[in-house]
Short mmCIF file of C-alpha atoms in Angstrom, two decimals:
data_model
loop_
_atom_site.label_atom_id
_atom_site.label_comp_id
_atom_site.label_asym_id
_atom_site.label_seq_id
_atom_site.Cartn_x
_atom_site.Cartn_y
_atom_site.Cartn_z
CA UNK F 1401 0.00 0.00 0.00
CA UNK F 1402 2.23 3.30 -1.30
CA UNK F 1403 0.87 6.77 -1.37
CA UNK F 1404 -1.34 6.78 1.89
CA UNK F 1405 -3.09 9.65 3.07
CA UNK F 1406 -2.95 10.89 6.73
CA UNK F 1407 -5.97 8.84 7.83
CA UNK F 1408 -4.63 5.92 6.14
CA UNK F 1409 -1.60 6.15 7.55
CA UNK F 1410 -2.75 6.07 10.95
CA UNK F 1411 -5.50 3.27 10.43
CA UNK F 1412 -2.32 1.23 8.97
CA UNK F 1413 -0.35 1.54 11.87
CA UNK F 1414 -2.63 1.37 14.61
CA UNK F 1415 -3.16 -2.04 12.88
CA UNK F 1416 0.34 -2.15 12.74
CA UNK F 1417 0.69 -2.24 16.13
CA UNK F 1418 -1.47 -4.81 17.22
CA UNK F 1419 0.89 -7.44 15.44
CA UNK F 1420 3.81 -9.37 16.94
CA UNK F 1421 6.23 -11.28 15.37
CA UNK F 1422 6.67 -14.72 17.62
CA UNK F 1423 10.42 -15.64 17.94
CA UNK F 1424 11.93 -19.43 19.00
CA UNK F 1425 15.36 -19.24 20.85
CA UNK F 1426 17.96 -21.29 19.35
CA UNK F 1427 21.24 -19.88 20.58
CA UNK F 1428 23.18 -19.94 17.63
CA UNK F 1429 25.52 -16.97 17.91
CA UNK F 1430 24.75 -15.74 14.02
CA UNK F 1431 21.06 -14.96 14.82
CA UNK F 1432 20.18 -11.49 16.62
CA UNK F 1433 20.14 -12.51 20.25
CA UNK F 1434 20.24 -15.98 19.29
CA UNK F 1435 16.17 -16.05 18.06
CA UNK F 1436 14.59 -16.91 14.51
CA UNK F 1437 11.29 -16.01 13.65
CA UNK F 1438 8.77 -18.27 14.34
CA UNK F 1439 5.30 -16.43 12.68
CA UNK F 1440 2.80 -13.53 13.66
CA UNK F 1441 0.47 -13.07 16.02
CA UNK F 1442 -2.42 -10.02 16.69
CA UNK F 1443 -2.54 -9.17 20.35
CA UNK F 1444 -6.27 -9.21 21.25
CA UNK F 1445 -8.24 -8.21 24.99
CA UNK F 1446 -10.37 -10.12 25.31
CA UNK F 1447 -13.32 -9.39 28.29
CA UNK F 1448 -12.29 -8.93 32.04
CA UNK F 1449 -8.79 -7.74 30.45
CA UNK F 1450 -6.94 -10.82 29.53
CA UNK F 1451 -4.62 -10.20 26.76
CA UNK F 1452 -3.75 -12.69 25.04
CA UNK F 1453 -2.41 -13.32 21.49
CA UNK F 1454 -3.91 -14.51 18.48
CA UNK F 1455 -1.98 -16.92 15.92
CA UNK F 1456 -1.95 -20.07 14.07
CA UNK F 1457 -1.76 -23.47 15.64
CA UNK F 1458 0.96 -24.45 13.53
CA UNK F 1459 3.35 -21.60 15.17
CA UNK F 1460 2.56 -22.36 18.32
CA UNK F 1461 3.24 -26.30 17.86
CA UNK F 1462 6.16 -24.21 16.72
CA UNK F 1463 7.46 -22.35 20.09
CA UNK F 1464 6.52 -25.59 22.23
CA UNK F 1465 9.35 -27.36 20.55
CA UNK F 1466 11.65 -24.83 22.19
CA UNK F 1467 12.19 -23.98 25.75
CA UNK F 1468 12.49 -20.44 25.13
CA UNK F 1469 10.53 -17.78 22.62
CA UNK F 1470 9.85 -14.28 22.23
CA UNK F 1471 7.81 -11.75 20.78
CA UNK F 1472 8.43 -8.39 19.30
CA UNK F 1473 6.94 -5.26 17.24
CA UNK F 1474 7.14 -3.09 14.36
CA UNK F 1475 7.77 -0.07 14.38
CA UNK F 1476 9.47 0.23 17.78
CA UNK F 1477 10.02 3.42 19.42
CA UNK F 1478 13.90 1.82 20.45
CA UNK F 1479 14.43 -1.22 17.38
CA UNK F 1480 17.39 -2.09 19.30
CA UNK F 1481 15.89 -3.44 22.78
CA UNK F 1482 15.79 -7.54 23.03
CA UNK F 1483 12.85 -9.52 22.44
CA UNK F 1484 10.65 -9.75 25.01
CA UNK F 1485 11.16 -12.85 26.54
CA UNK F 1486 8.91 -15.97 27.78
CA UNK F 1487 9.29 -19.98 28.92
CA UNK F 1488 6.83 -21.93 26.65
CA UNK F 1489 6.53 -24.19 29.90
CA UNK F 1490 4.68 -21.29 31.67
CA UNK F 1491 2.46 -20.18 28.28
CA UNK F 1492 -1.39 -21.14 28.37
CA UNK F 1493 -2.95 -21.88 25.15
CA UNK F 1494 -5.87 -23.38 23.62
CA UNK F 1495 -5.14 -24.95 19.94
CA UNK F 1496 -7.49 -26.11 17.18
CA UNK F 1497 -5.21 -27.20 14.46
CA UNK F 1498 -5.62 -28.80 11.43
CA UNK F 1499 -7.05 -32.12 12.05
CA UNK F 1500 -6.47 -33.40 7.95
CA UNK F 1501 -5.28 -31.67 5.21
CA UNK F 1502 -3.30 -28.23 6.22
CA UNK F 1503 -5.19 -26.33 3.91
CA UNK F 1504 -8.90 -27.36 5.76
CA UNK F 1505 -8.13 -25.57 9.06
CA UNK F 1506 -9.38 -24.20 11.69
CA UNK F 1507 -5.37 -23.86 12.57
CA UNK F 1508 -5.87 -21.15 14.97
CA UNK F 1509 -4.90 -20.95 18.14
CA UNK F 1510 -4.76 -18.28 21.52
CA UNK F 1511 -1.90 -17.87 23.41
CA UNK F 1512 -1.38 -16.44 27.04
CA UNK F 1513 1.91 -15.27 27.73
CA UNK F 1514 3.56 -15.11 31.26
CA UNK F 1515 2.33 -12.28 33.68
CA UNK F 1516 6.00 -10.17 32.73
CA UNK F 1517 5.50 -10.72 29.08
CA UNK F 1518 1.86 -9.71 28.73
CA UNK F 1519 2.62 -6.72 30.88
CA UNK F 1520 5.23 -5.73 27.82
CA UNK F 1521 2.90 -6.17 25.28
CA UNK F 1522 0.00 -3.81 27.15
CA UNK F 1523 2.80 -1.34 27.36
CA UNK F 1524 4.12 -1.61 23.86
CA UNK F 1525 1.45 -2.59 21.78
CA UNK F 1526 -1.99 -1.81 20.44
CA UNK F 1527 -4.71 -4.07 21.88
CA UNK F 1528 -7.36 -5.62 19.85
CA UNK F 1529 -10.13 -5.04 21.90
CA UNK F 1530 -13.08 -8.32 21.22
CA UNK F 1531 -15.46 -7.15 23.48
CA UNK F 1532 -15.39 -3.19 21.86
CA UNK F 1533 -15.52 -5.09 18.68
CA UNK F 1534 -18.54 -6.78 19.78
CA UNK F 1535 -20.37 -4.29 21.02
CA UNK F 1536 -19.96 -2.10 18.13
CA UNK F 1537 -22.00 -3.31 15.53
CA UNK F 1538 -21.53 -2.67 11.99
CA UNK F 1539 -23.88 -0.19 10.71
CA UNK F 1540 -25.89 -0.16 7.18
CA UNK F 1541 -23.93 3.22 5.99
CA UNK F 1542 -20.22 1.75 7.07
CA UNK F 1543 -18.86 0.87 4.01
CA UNK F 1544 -15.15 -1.91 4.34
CA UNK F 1545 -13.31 -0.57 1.20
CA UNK F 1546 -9.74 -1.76 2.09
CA UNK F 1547 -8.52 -5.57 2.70
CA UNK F 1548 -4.92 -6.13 3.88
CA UNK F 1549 -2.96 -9.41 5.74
CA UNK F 1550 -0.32 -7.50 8.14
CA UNK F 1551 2.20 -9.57 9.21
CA UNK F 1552 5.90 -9.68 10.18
CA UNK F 1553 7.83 -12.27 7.32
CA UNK F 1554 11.13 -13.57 8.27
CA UNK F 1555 13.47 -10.68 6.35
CA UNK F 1556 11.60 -8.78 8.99
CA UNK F 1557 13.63 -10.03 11.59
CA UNK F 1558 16.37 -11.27 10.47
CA UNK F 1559 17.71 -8.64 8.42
CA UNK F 1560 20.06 -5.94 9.51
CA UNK F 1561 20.73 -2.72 8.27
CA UNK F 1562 22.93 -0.17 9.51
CA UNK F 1563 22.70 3.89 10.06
CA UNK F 1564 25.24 6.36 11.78
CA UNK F 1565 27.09 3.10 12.86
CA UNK F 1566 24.15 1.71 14.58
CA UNK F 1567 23.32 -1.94 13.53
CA UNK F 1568 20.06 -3.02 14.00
CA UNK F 1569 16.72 -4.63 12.67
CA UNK F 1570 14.95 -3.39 10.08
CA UNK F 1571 11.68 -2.21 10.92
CA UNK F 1572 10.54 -1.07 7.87
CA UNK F 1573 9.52 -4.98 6.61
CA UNK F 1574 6.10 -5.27 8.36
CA UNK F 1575 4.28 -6.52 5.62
CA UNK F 1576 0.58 -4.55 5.15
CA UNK F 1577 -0.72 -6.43 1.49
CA UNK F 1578 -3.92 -5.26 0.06
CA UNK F 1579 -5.95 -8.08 -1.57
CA UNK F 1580 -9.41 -9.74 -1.75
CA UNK F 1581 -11.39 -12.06 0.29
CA UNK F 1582 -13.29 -14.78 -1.74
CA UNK F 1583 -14.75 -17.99 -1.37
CA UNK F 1584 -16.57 -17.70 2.51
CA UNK F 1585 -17.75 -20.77 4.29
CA UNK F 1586 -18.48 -22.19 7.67
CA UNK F 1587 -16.94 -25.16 8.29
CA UNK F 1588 -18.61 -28.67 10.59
CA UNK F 1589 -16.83 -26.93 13.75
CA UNK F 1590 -18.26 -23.51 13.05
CA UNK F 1591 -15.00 -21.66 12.60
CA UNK F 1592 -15.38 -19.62 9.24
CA UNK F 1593 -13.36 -20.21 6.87
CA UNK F 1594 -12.12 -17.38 3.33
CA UNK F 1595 -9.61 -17.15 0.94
CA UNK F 1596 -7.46 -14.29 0.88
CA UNK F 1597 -5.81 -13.11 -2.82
CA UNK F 1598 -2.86 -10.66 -2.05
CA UNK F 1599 -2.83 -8.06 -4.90
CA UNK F 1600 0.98 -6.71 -4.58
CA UNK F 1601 1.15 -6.42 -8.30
CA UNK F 1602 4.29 -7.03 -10.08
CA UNK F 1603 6.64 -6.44 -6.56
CA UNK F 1604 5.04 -9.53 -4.18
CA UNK F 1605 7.17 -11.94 -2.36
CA UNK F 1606 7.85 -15.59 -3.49
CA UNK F 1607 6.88 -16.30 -0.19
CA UNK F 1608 4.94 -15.60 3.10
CA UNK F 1609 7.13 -17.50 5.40
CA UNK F 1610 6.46 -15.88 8.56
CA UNK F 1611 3.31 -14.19 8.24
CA UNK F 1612 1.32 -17.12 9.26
CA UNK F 1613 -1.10 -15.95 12.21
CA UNK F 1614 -0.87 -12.94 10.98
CA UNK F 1615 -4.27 -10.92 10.58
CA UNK F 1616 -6.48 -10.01 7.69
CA UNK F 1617 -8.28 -7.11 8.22
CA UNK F 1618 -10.94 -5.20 6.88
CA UNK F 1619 -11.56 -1.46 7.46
CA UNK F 1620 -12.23 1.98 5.38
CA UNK F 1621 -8.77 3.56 4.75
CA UNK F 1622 -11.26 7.15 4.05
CA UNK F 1623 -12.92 6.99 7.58
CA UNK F 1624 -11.31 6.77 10.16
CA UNK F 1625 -14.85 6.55 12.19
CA UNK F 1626 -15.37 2.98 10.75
CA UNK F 1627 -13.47 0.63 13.27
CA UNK F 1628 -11.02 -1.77 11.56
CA UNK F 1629 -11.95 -5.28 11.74
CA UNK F 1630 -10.19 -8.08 12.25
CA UNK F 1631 -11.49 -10.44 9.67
CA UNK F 1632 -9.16 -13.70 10.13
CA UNK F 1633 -5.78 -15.02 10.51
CA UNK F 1634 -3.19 -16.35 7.78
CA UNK F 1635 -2.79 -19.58 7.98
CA UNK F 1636 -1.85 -21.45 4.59
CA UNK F 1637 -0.38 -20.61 1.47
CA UNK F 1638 -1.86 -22.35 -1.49
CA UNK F 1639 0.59 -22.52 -4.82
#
């Protein structure tokens, strides 16, 4: 999405800031505090004030195979700081992955961080509020004119760049791709279930490794009085 106006901008980024990138711990001294990326996440409240995080069951099957993980943002007011780091022993979670075929779903999953770790992300990020979003219906005049999967791919991590001799991530990788949802349908366990068509033009990625649990959203990049929605998460990519 190039050539945003104001509102747009700050739509984009306050959706922006909602996602995490999820981060396994391997301690191999070539990786940036010894962490690859694992996949995305949208941080979500849900009611009472539990924040938890929302991704795909396949990433979290992900951090369990590794004592340690972390999570992170983009933008970040200091892109230098460490991860913020959790034990997957103390994590809560409840998982519906994909019982057949990877492509069938639900593969979705919630994830509750330790008490330190979720007090980082209320600090640092945006909060998806569910109960807000339920509340506030959508009305017959709001009109959804922009789609877009924001998520954090690998580059986003692992790449370095370097500026007045300061090395550092880059945070400028946060993928936001417009696109189309097609194809709705409710599947036997009553999770829905869409197809999402990217529309990057001729400058998409060969992949979206990484940006699994990331969100698709839905909002009106013209108003910013039209909450943005949080449609789905990314789960599979089809050839």
């Amino acid at each position: 999405m190039t050539d945003l106006n104001p509102t747009q901008e700050t739509i984009v980024r306050n959706i922006a800031m909602t996602s995490v990138g999820l981060l396994v711990h391997t301690g191999l001294g070539d990786d940036l505090f010894g962490f690859k990326p694992a996949g995305s996440g949208v941080v979500c409240e849900l009611p009472k004030g539990t924040v938890v995080i929302l991704t795909a069951a396949h990433v979290l099957e992900h951090l369990r195979e590794y004592e340690l993980a972390g999570v992170y943002g983009i933008p970040s007011a200091n892109p230098n700081i460490r991860p913020a780091q959790f034990s997957t022993e103390h994590m809560d979670y409840i998982s519906f992955p994909s019982t057949s075929d990877p492509s069938d779903g639900p593969d979705i999953a919630v994830l509750k961080l330790p008490h330190d770790t979720n007090g980082w992300l209320k600090s640092w990020r945006n909060l998806y509020n569910v109960q807000k979003r339920m509340n506030n219906k959508i009305r017959e005049d709001e009109e959804f004119l922009d789609t877009a999967l924001v998520g954090l791919p690998s580059t986003a991590y692992s790449r370095l760049v370097s500026q007045d001799g300061i090395t550092r991530r880059d945070e400028h990788t946060l993928m936001v791709a417009p696109g189309a949802i097609s194809n709705g349908e409710t599947l036997a366990d009553g999770f829905d279930r869409f197809e999402y068509r990217c529309n990057h033009g001729g400058t998409g990625p060969d992949t979206y490794q990484g940006v699994s649990g990331g969100g698709v959203w839905i909002f009106n990049g013209d108003d910013a009085t039209v909450l943005p929605r949080l449609a789905g998460i990314a789960y599979h990519q089809s050839d």
